mmCIF file with all atom_site columns, C-alpha atoms in Angstrom:
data_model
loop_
_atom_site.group_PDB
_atom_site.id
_atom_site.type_symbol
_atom_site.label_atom_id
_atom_site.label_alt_id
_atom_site.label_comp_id
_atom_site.label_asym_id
_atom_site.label_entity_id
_atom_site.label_seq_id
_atom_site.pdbx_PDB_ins_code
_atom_site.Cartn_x
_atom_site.Cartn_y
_atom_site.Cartn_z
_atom_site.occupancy
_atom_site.B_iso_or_equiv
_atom_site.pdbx_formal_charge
_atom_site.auth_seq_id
_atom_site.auth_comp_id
_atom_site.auth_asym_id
_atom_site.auth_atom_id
_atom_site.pdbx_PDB_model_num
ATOM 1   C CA . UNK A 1 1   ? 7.165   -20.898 -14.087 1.00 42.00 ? 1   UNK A CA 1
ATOM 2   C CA . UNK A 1 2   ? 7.628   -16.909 -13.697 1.00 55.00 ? 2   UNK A CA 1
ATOM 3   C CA . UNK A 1 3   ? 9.878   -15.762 -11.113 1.00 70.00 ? 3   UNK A CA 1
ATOM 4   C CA . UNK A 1 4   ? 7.266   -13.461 -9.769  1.00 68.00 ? 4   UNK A CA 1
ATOM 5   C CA . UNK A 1 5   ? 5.298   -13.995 -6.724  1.00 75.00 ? 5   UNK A CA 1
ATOM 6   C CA . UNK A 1 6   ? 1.623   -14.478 -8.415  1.00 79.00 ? 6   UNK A CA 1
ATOM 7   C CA . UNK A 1 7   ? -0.504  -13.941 -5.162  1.00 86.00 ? 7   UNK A CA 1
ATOM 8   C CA . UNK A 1 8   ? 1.406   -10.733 -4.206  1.00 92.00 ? 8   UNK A CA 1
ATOM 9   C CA . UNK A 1 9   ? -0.814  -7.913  -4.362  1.00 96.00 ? 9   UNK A CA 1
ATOM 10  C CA . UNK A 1 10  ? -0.270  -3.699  -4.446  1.00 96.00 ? 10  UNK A CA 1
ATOM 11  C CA . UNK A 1 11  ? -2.629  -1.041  -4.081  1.00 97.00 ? 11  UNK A CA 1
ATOM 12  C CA . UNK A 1 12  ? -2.020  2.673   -4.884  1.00 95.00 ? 12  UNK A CA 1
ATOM 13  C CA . UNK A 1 13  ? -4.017  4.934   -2.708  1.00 94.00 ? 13  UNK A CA 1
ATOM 14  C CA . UNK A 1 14  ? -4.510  8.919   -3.631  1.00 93.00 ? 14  UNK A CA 1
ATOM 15  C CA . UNK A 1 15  ? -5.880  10.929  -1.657  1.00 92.00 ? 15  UNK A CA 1
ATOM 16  C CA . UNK A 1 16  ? -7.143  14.959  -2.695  1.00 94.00 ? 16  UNK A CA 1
ATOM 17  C CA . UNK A 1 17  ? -7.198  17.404  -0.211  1.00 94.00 ? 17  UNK A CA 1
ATOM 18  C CA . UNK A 1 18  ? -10.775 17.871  1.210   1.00 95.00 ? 18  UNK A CA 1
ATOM 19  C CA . UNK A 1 19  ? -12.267 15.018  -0.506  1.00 94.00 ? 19  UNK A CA 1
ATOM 20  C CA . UNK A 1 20  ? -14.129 12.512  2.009   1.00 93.00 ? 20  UNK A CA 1
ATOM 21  C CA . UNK A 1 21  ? -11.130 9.354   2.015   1.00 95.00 ? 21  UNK A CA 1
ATOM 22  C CA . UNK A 1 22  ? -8.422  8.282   -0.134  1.00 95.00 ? 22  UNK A CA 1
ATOM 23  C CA . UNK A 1 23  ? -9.172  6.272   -3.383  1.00 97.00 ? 23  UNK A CA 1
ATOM 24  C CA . UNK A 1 24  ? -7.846  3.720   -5.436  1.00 98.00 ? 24  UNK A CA 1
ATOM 25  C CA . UNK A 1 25  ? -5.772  4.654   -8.493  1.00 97.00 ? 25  UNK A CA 1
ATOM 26  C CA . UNK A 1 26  ? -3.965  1.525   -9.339  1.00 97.00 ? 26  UNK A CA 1
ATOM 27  C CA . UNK A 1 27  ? -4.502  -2.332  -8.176  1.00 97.00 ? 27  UNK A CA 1
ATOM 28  C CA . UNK A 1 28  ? -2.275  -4.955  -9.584  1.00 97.00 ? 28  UNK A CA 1
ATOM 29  C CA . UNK A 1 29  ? -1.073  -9.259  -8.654  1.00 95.00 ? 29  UNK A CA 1
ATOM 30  C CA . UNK A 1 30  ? 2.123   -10.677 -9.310  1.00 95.00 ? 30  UNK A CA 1
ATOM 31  C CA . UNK A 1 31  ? 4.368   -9.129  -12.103 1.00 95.00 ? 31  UNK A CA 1
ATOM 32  C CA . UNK A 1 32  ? 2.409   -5.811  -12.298 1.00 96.00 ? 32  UNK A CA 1
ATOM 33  C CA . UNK A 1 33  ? 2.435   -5.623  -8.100  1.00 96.00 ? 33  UNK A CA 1
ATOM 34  C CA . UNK A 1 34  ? 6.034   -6.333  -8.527  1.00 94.00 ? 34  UNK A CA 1
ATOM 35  C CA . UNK A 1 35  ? 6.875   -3.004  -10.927 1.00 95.00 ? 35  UNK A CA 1
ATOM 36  C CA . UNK A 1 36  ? 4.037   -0.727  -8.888  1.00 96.00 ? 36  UNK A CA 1
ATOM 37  C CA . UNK A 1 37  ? 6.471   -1.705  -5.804  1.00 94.00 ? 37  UNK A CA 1
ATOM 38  C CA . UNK A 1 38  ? 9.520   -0.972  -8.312  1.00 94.00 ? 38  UNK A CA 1
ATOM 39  C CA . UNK A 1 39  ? 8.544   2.002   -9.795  1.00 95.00 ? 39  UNK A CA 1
ATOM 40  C CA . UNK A 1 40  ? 7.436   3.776   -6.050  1.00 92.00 ? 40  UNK A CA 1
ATOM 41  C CA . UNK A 1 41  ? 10.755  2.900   -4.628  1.00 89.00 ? 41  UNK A CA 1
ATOM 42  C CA . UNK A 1 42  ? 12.513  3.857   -7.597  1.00 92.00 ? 42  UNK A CA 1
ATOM 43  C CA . UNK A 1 43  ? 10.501  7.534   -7.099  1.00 91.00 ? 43  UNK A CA 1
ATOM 44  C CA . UNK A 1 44  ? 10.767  8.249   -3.375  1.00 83.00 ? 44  UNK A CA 1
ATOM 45  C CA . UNK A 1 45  ? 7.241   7.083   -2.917  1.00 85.00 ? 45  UNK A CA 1
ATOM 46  C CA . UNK A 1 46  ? 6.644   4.761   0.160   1.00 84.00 ? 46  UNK A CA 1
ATOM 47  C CA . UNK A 1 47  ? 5.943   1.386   0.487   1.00 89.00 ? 47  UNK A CA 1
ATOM 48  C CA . UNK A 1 48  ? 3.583   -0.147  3.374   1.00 91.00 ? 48  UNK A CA 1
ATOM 49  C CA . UNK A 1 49  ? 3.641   -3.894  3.593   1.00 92.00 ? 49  UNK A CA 1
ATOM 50  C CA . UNK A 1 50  ? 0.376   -5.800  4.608   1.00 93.00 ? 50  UNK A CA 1
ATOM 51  C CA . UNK A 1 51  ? -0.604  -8.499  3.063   1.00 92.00 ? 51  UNK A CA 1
ATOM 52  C CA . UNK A 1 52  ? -4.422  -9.157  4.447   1.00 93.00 ? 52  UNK A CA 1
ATOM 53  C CA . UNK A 1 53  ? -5.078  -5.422  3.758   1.00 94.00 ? 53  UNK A CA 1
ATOM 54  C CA . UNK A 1 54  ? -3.868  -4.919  -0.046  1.00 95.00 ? 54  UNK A CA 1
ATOM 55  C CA . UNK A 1 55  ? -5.916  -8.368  -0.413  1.00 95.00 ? 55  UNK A CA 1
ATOM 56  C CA . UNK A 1 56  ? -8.981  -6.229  0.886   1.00 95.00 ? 56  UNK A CA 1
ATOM 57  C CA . UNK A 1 57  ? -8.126  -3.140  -0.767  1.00 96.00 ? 57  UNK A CA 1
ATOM 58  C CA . UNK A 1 58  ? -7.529  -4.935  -4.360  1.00 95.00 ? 58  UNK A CA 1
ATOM 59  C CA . UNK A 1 59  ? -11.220 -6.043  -4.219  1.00 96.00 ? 59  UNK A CA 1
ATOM 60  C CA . UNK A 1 60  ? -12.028 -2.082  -4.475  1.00 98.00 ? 60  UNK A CA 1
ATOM 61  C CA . UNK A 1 61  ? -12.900 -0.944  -7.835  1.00 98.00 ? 61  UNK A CA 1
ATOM 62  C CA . UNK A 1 62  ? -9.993  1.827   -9.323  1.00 97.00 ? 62  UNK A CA 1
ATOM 63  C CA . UNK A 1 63  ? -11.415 5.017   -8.303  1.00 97.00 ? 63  UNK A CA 1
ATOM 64  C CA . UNK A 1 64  ? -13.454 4.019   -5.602  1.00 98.00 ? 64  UNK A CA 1
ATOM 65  C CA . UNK A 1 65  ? -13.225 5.229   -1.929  1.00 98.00 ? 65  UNK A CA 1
ATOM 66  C CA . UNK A 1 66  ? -11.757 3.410   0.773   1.00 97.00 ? 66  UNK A CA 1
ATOM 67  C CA . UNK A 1 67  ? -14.931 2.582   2.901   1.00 97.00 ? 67  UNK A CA 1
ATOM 68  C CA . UNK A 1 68  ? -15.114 3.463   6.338   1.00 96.00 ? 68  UNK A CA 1
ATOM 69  C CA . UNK A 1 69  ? -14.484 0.259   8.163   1.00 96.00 ? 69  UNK A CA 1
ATOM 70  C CA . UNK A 1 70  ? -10.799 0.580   6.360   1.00 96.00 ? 70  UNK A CA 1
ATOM 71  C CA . UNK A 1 71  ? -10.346 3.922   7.804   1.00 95.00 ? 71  UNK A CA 1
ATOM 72  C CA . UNK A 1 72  ? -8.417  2.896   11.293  1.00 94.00 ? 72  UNK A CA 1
ATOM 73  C CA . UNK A 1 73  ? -5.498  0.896   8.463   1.00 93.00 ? 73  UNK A CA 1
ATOM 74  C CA . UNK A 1 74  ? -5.244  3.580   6.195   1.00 91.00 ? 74  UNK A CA 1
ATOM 75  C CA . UNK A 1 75  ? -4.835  6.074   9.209   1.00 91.00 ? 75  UNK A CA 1
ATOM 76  C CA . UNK A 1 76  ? -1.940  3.456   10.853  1.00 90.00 ? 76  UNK A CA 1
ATOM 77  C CA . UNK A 1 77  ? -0.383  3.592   6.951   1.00 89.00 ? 77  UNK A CA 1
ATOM 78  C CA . UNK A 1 78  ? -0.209  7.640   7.148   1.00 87.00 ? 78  UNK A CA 1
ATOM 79  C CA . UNK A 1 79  ? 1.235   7.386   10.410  1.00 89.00 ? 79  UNK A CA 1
ATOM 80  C CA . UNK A 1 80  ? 3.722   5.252   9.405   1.00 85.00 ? 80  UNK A CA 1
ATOM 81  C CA . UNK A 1 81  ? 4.812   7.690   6.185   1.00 83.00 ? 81  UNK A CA 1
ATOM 82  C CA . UNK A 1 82  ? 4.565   10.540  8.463   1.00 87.00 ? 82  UNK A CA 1
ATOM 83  C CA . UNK A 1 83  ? 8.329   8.925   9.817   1.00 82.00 ? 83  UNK A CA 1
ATOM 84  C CA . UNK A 1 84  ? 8.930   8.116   5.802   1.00 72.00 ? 84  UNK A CA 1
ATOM 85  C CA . UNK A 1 85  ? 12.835  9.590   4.980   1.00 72.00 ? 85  UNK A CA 1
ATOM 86  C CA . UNK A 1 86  ? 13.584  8.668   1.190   1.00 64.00 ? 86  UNK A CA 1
ATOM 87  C CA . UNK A 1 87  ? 17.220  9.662   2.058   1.00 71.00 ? 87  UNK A CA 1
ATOM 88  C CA . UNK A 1 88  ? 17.629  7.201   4.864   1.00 70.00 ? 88  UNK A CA 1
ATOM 89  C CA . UNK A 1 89  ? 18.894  3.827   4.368   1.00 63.00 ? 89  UNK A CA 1
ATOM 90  C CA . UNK A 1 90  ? 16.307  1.020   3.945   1.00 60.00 ? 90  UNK A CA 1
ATOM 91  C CA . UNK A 1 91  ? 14.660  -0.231  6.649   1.00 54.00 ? 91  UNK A CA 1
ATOM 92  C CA . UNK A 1 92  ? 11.597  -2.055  7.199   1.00 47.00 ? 92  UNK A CA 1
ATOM 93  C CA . UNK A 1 93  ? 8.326   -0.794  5.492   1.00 54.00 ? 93  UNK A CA 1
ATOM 94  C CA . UNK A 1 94  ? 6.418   -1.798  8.251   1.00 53.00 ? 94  UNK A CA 1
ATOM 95  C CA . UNK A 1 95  ? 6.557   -0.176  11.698  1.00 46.00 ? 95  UNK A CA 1
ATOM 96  C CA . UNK A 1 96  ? 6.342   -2.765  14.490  1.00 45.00 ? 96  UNK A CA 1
ATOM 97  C CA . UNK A 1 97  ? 3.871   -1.860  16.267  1.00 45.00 ? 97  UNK A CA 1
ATOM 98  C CA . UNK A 1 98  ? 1.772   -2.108  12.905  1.00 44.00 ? 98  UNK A CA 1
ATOM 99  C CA . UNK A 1 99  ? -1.916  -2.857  14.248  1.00 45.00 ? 99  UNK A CA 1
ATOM 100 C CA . UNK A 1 100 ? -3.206  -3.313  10.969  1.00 46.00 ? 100 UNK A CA 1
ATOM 101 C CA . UNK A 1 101 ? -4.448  -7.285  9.663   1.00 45.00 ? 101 UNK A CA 1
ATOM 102 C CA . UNK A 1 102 ? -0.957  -8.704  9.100   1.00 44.00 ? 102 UNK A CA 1
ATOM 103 C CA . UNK A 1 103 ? 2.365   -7.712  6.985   1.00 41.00 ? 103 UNK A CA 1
ATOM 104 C CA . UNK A 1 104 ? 3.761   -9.108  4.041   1.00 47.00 ? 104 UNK A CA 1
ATOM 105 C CA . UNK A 1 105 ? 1.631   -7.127  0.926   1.00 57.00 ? 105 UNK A CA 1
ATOM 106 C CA . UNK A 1 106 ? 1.779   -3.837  -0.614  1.00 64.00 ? 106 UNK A CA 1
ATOM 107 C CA . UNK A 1 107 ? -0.629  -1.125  -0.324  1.00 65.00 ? 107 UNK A CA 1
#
């Protein structure tokens, strides 16, 4: 039995300046959701918990837009890295007032 979580999910999002709405550039379950999570920490880059949406945003196709009725989550996530300090200690990666489907993923 592997001592990763198999139904954990991450999601990298990228967004360009100008361009319409973020898109996928990486989707991953269990050991390779495990090292995305790894490898963002280990770079500064933040890390938004939700479960329900990385399960939504894994069924995108890599390079595909985030489609409008995701917008209002993906706006909450930037919120949320707005307050992002890679210097302070860690602390929850989900605010608590997160209004987004539910917590326990990676996107």
């Amino acid at each position: 039995m592997s001592q990763y979580d198999q139904s954990r999910k991450a999601v990298a999002l990228q967004y360009e300046n100008g361009a319409p709405a973020p898109v996928v550039v990486a989707s991953g379950m269990g050991y390779l959701a495990e090292r995305m999570v790894e490898i963002a920490s280990e770079n500064g880059v933040p890390v938004y918990e939700d479960s329900s949406l990385a399960t939504m945003l894994s069924q995108l196709a890599l390079g595909q837009a985030i489609p409008e009725s995701l917008y209002q989550f993906i706006v909450d996530i930037y919120v949320y890295f707005l307050h992002f300090d890679p210097e302070a200690p860690e602390k929850p990666r989900v605010p608590a007032t997160n209004t987004g489907p539910s917590k326990g993923g990676d996107v």
